[in-house]
Structure formats: structure tokens, C-alpha cells
Amino acid sequence: MALWVQKFGGTSVGTVERIEAVADKIVAARQQGHDIVVVVSAMSGETNRLIGLAEQIQSKPTPRELDVLVSTGEQVTIALLSMALHKRGCDARSFTGSQVRVLTDSAHNKARIREIDADNIRSEVDQGRVVVVAGFQGVDEEGNITTLGRGGSDTSAVALAAAIKADECQIFTDVKGVYTTDPRVVDDARLLRTITFEEMLELSSLGAKVLQIRSVEFAGKYKVPLRVLSSFEDDPGTLITLEDKNLMEAPIISGIAFTRDEAKVTVTGVPDIPGVAYQLLGPVSDAGIEVDVIVQNISSDGTTDFTFTVKRNDSDQAKAIVEGTAKKINAKSVKVDDKIAKVSLVGVGMRSHAGIASQMFKTLADESINIEVITTSEIKISVVIDEKYLELAVRSLHSAFGLGDEGENV
Amino acid sequence: MALWVQKFGGTSVGTVERIEAVADKIVAARQQGHDIVVVVSAMSGETNRLIGLAEQIQSKPTPRELDVLVSTGEQVTIALLSMALHKRGCDARSFTGSQVRVLTDSAHNKARIREIDADNIRSEVDQGRVVVVAGFQGVDEEGNITTLGRGGSDTSAVALAAAIKADECQIFTDVKGVYTTDPRVVDDARLLRTITFEEMLELSSLGAKVLQIRSVEFAGKYKVPLRVLSSFEDDPGTLITLEDKNLMEAPIISGIAFTRDEAKVTVTGVPDIPGVAYQLLGPVSDAGIEVDVIVQNISSDGTTDFTFTVKRNDSDQAKAIVEGTAKKINAKSVKVDDKIAKVSLVGVGMRSHAGIASQMFKTLADESINIEVITTSEIKISVVIDEKYLELAVRSLHSAFGLGDEGENV
């Protein structure tokens, strides 16, 4: 029938009991006639335990040796899962990243996959075996063990699916799939049956972190159908599809993402001269502070107001840095507001429909929610608002755009 | 200066603190100008933890997957030790069995080493690096991970030393070296500065288990000078030498080994016909019971008495089996004595000196210790005695043969 890559994360293989449950799932898929290649993470907690040992020795462990160390986490899981499959009479064989030959560059702790030897895996599958692969790890040209960085198992699964031309790459998680918004905030948040890669990218980066963003990019690039589903329930979850498919029927808005814990830094009276944005943000970025939204309005009097958002934890440091720059460039003032939240509407349908923005602004105005900053992209509109209105804003928008279980149309 | 292989067992690397102490020892040896290749075991307890996980899934874990699992134990240690060396400014690099290419056969869980790629290691050493190798593990022709069986790290170290033509293979343990007998029984047991491979083999198999017997055989075969010394003290320990060297000056007796927890099974009135020994012992051995000493006296009346010893735990089962056989072959009776102990004198000097046996028997007689069974080999005399006299016998013999700290001559 079909060839599936199934990926199970740390929580799904966190105990021996859960590993046995994963084995049951795989055997069930085999009995339906599918060929299965499994990718697993380390048992939850194990990677942290190993890093803890390393940090007792070196505050910044040698990158090469850290990879040798943490790669044992997945190696333990592949062995245990293969045993659980054997116990069920299911032929299976484990492979480390090096045994598959997941060839990566030599950037230890954050390696990038270059090539996967598909023949090895294919030949095992052809012999009727389930192939159990250690995620997150690879090997460089010289045979050094590398890792893709934390959470890289999703990327391993997608890359493997692309290499062996799998019919589907199924990422099992502890949620049922991708929702229109966070079900903890909106009671009738609806599980999406399909979503496009582009929408998924916007939703991931905006906080609905179901999948590693890199793996979604990868799947989109190599056109690997990606499915997110629950390890603990029997549900088909959400299929992430290529944009072109079914665009006609696509709902205008797919979901609402939001972020808390941001802070807004506004510099007023900035002389409106070329290079000023770089002068302000360069030092912030050099300090390793991640900047999210950036807005600058057109000036009328030769000065402009410049606003950006950062993680709340970084706001003090960002303020200090920007105050230094503001003095140099003769800006008027620096203000920080750390009680803000960002809400974003995401949907590919937005492209062809006017009026989404105005409907969004009207919905918020009806609830007397003031919009502080607005940014837009082709498939996304984000607003920054007072944090205390976050839940209200998300619920109103969810309902206004008909995202709930009741209606599927706007 | 010299090229040393240094092997540190599980206890020596059992905690991060101990790994740091091992790093100190290696750095000290480097500072004396020596090139060092290190072989390490898993941190103590780790292998058992991993096997415990496997046994929660399969009572008899799939051998291939068990090797994938337990080999992670040493992989963790090589990474941590390399980090500890880096922290001390000492260039080091870790290697798994597969990375070195310790090529073994495919007998999972009890693989035998076929070949070690010495060029890899040599080239690292030539670049001034300490090479840190995972003991106990290798890889077969197909790239499957294999292990040598528990305790196999000693064998890894010796094989590696032979492959790279090391000047010495140093096995660090939790004892200072090889003693004339167990220091817990005899206060003035003396640390031997040298001992021959042959003597060491006899002492190992007889209970003074400092080294894995397979590694001693291996070292003897490939003429690798082997040194046993303490991880926790600064002492040159015991050098295990080739037999020929210094034989002239060799003491007659090197040590006294002993075993408790044995039981003696005696079959009386056995018809003295060919094949009777096999008839008696075949079924015992088929039941997986290990037989140690075997003695049969020449018969006078057409029957003989046949005696053998087994582990005390096995004595009931052995008795039941032998009783069945005794009936068939018309033997008179089967008696079991499970309160016995075995004491052995070991020494290559014994070959050229008469009278060792009689001196041994006289010493025991002087203490009114009755000898129940006697067996001899070229470099060993063993007696079976009542267990309650064990300590007395060992102490008397230790003193009679001048093995204590006071005298070095017989």
C-alpha cells in the first residue's frame, strides 16, 4: 500500500510503556499493509540529563563531544523500540544516523543535512522490515557524529521521507493536530483537517508551535506531504498540503496565532535619514536579542517614530542599548511597554479577499480594544495590543471569522 | 617517550568527579612526555540500567538491539572524558568502536575482535592528541554495532595496545595490583611487582579476579606488556610479563588462590569401565552446570570412586542428575559435601622445584587440616578441604612459603 515515515517525539517514547504503545501503533499500520520507517527522539528528559552531565564538566561543552554524548539518547530509543516490535513478532531493525548515513555538514550541535542514503533503508523495507531510525543525528564526511540541534528529529523525519519518497511523513505529537487557535483560550477552537505549508509556517513562527519550523520549510521544499497527529489518540490529525491543491475551496482564514511575553520599544523623534533603522537595530541584534515586529511610520516633520518588539526578558537590555543609540542620533525619547501581546490572522485565502483587515479592526474596535501596531504580509495580519485584552481579542476574532466548530465559512 | 594504552573501568569513571580525576592522571602522564590512548567502560551502574530497560520489554532482548542499547554506555563516557581533558587544555578526541573500526565477528553480545584499524589512532596520536576509545564495543562487516560481552573493555584495551604496538597496556582498577593472596584473608599479603601471564591465568580463573581472563590470554598471545594498577593511588602496581623473562629469579610460588562456595559430589563403587566418566559428567554438563575439579582414583576391586566439584548453588541439581546415572551404571552411592573450599598454590617456579607438594601437605597436616582431594598442573597444586579451615590454610601456606611482606624467598 503506502510507504509512511512515522516520527515519535520524546514525550511519545518517554517511558517503556509509551514505547510499547508506539510499537502497537506501528504494528497496526503494518497490518493495514503499509510499509513503515520510524524516526524517534530521545526519551523525554534524557537529552537534558546528558547535557547536565556535560555541563558539570564544561560550562560550554566541546561541540564535537557534546554530539557524541547526546546522540546516545536516540540510540537508546531505537534499540528499545526495535525490541518492542520484535516482541510483537514484527521484524524491525534499528539504525543510528551514522548507520543510515544521514550525511550532514560539520557544524556540530546545529548541523544541516546534506544527503541521505536511501538505498539502505529501501532495501530493509523491501525485506519486509520496519526500519527504526535515530532522529536528530547524522555523520559528517569524516565520520564524526553530528546533531541537528534540539528538536531536529522532525527535520530528520521529513528529510528521510523526501529521500525515500515516502507517501506521507506523519509527525506524532501530544496534540491532535493543528487548531484554528489555542484550544486553551478558545473553547470551540477547531482541529484543521488540512492547512497549507505557508500557513503552517506563519502559525509555527507565531507561537502555535506544533512542528519545528525548519521541518515545515523542508517538507514544503521537497513536497513531502506532512501530517500532524496524536500519539495518544486515534485521529487522522492535520494534513499539511501543497498550496496549489484545493486553493479554490480554502477558507479565507485558517487560524489565529498569538504571542504573549513580548515588549514593545518605541523611539520617538528619530531623525528621518537613511541608515537610521540599521543604527538602531544593529547593536540590538549584535547583543543576540531577537527582534520580532518592526514598524516605522512615514514622518511629517523630518522625524519619525520607530517601534519594534522583543521578548519581554530582553526588554531592559534592549532599552539600555537603544537609549545609547538614541542619544547619538539625537532622537527624542525611548519608551518601553512590556504589557503587550501580538495577535495574527493567518490564511492563504486572504490574498484574494479584500476586507479581511478592516473586518479584523472592526471586530477589535467593537470590543474597545485599541490597536497599537499593525503589520501585514501576504497571508498574515498581525496587531499588537494591550496584553490584558489578548484572550478577548482571540475569542472575538475566532468567532467573527467563523473558525469555530459550528461554521466553516466566513 | 613511550606509547601507553590506559584502561579505566566503570568504577574509575563512575561519577563526573571520578572522570575528572582520570583526566588528571592522563594529563600527568602526558606531562611526563608519554603518548596516551585511553579505553573506558560505561559509568558504573549504567550498563545495568540499560539492560533493565531492555528487560522490561523483552525477557531475552534481541541480541543485535541489546548491543545498540548498551554500547551507548561507553559512548557517554568517552564524550565526558574528552570534555574533561579539553577543560585541562589537553587536546583529545573520542572514538566509538565503530569510528576506530574495531572490526569484530557478528556474534552479538559476545563478539570477538578480528582486526583493529591502527592507522586512525596512530594519526591522531601523531597530531599530539589523546585518543579516547569506547571499550567493549566494535562493529561487524555490515556495520552493525557489536559488544564483546560484559567486562570486555579489558580485552579492547589489550587488542588496541597490540594493534598500535603500545609499549604498555595499563589496566586501572580499584585494587593496587595482584597480591600473593586475598589481603582480606591474610594481613601481610604482598603486592606482586611482576607475575607471568601463565600464573596470572591460573590466579584469575581461581578467584583472584583482577583482570578478565580473556584479556590476559590475549596479552600473552600478542606479547603486550600488561600492568594492573590503582585508579585511586599512585603506585606502579603489578606488571604481567612474558614467562621467559627473569625465570631464573622467579619465586617458586607467586600466589595462593582460593574459592569458597563449591560443593563436592562423590560417586562410590563406580564400575571401572571405559566411558564411565563421560556417562556421569555428560548429563551434568548438558544441564549447564560448570564442573571444576575432577578426580578419579585407580580402583582395586574393579570399582572406583569418582569425585567432582560444582558451584554450591548447583549441587542439588547435580546430585539429582548423578543419582539417575549412578542407578543406571550400578554405582554404589552418591554423596554431596557442600561445606568445602579449594586452595591452590600457583607459581611457574614450581616446575623446576621438587618438594612443593610435600611442603604444602606437611603445612596443612601441621594444622590438622585434612585434604579431601588433590589435583595438580604444571604450575599449580590445588587441594579441596573442609571450608571451615579455609582461612587457616591460606594463612599457614602464605607464611610457610614466605610470601608475606617480610620475606621474598622460600
mmCIF file of C-alpha atoms in Angstrom, chain A residues 16-17 19-20 43 46 49-50 53-54 56-58 61-62 64-66 68-69 71-72 75-76 78-80 82-84 86-87 92-96 99 143-145, chain B residues 16-17 19-20 43 46 49-50 53-54 56-58 61-62 64-66 68-69 71-72 75-76 78-80 82-84 86-87 92-96 99 143-145:
data_model
loop_
_atom_site.group_PDB
_atom_site.id
_atom_site.type_symbol
_atom_site.label_atom_id
_atom_site.label_comp_id
_atom_site.label_asym_id
_atom_site.label_seq_id
_atom_site.Cartn_x
_atom_site.Cartn_y
_atom_site.Cartn_z
ATOM 1 C CA VAL A 16 8.907 1.870 28.403
ATOM 2 C CA GLU A 17 5.086 1.755 28.495
ATOM 3 C CA ILE A 19 7.410 2.813 23.695
ATOM 4 C CA GLU A 20 5.207 -0.293 23.828
ATOM 5 C CA MET A 43 13.130 9.563 25.778
ATOM 6 C CA GLU A 46 17.234 12.098 28.631
ATOM 7 C CA ARG A 49 20.171 14.627 31.738
ATOM 8 C CA LEU A 50 23.097 14.162 29.344
ATOM 9 C CA LEU A 53 26.429 15.749 32.946
ATOM 10 C CA ALA A 54 28.421 17.645 30.309
ATOM 11 C CA GLN A 56 29.136 19.624 35.272
ATOM 12 C CA ILE A 57 32.450 19.336 33.422
ATOM 13 C CA GLN A 58 32.455 22.254 30.973
ATOM 14 C CA PRO A 61 30.928 21.648 26.361
ATOM 15 C CA THR A 62 33.152 20.947 23.340
ATOM 16 C CA ARG A 64 32.037 17.643 18.867
ATOM 17 C CA GLU A 65 31.945 15.728 22.145
ATOM 18 C CA LEU A 66 28.518 17.072 23.060
ATOM 19 C CA VAL A 68 28.867 12.143 20.763
ATOM 20 C CA LEU A 69 27.171 12.410 24.151
ATOM 21 C CA SER A 71 23.318 11.241 20.249
ATOM 22 C CA THR A 72 23.207 8.290 22.660
ATOM 23 C CA GLN A 75 20.269 5.380 20.137
ATOM 24 C CA VAL A 76 18.688 4.062 23.343
ATOM 25 C CA ILE A 78 15.766 2.931 18.601
ATOM 26 C CA ALA A 79 17.046 -0.174 20.375
ATOM 27 C CA LEU A 80 14.139 -0.305 22.836
ATOM 28 C CA SER A 82 13.003 -2.375 17.909
ATOM 29 C CA MET A 83 12.820 -4.788 20.846
ATOM 30 C CA ALA A 84 9.179 -3.863 21.438
ATOM 31 C CA HIS A 86 10.237 -7.921 17.894
ATOM 32 C CA LYS A 87 8.215 -8.837 20.945
ATOM 33 C CA ALA A 92 12.428 -4.456 12.709
ATOM 34 C CA ARG A 93 15.933 -3.099 12.671
ATOM 35 C CA SER A 94 17.433 -0.015 14.280
ATOM 36 C CA PHE A 95 19.756 2.454 12.565
ATOM 37 C CA THR A 96 21.778 5.295 14.042
ATOM 38 C CA GLN A 99 24.373 3.695 10.026
ATOM 39 C CA GLY A 143 32.699 10.101 10.206
ATOM 40 C CA ASN A 144 32.189 12.455 13.156
ATOM 41 C CA ILE A 145 28.810 12.212 14.870
ATOM 42 C CA VAL B 16 31.752 13.133 36.964
ATOM 43 C CA GLU B 17 34.243 13.695 39.813
ATOM 44 C CA ILE B 19 36.105 11.214 35.353
ATOM 45 C CA GLU B 20 37.824 14.474 36.278
ATOM 46 C CA MET B 43 29.966 4.612 34.150
ATOM 47 C CA GLU B 46 24.849 2.435 33.548
ATOM 48 C CA ARG B 49 20.308 0.434 33.977
ATOM 49 C CA LEU B 50 20.169 -0.039 30.209
ATOM 50 C CA LEU B 53 15.119 -1.055 30.423
ATOM 51 C CA ALA B 54 15.522 -3.753 27.774
ATOM 52 C CA GLN B 56 11.156 -4.505 30.861
ATOM 53 C CA ILE B 57 10.357 -5.061 27.182
ATOM 54 C CA GLN B 58 11.827 -8.466 26.371
ATOM 55 C CA PRO B 61 16.309 -8.883 24.451
ATOM 56 C CA THR B 62 17.122 -9.224 20.733
ATOM 57 C CA ARG B 64 21.533 -7.037 17.906
ATOM 58 C CA GLU B 65 19.403 -4.373 19.558
ATOM 59 C CA LEU B 66 20.860 -5.035 23.001
ATOM 60 C CA VAL B 68 22.872 -0.914 20.057
ATOM 61 C CA LEU B 69 21.482 -0.133 23.508
ATOM 62 C CA SER B 71 27.051 0.462 23.602
ATOM 63 C CA THR B 72 25.681 3.912 24.454
ATOM 64 C CA GLN B 75 29.842 6.414 24.298
ATOM 65 C CA VAL B 76 28.688 8.657 27.141
ATOM 66 C CA ILE B 78 34.257 8.883 26.027
ATOM 67 C CA ALA B 79 32.455 12.175 25.425
ATOM 68 C CA LEU B 80 32.599 13.241 29.073
ATOM 69 C CA SER B 82 37.216 14.124 26.300
ATOM 70 C CA MET B 83 35.459 17.199 27.676
ATOM 71 C CA ALA B 84 37.336 16.864 30.966
ATOM 72 C CA HIS B 86 39.713 19.758 26.932
ATOM 73 C CA LYS B 87 38.920 21.629 30.116
ATOM 74 C CA ALA B 92 41.679 14.877 22.935
ATOM 75 C CA ARG B 93 39.193 13.171 20.659
ATOM 76 C CA SER B 94 36.657 10.442 21.353
ATOM 77 C CA PHE B 95 36.086 7.369 19.176
ATOM 78 C CA THR B 96 33.336 4.787 19.329
ATOM 79 C CA GLN B 99 34.732 5.034 14.491
ATOM 80 C CA GLY B 143 28.305 -2.020 10.080
ATOM 81 C CA ASN B 144 26.211 -3.491 12.903
ATOM 82 C CA ILE B 145 27.238 -2.440 16.408
#
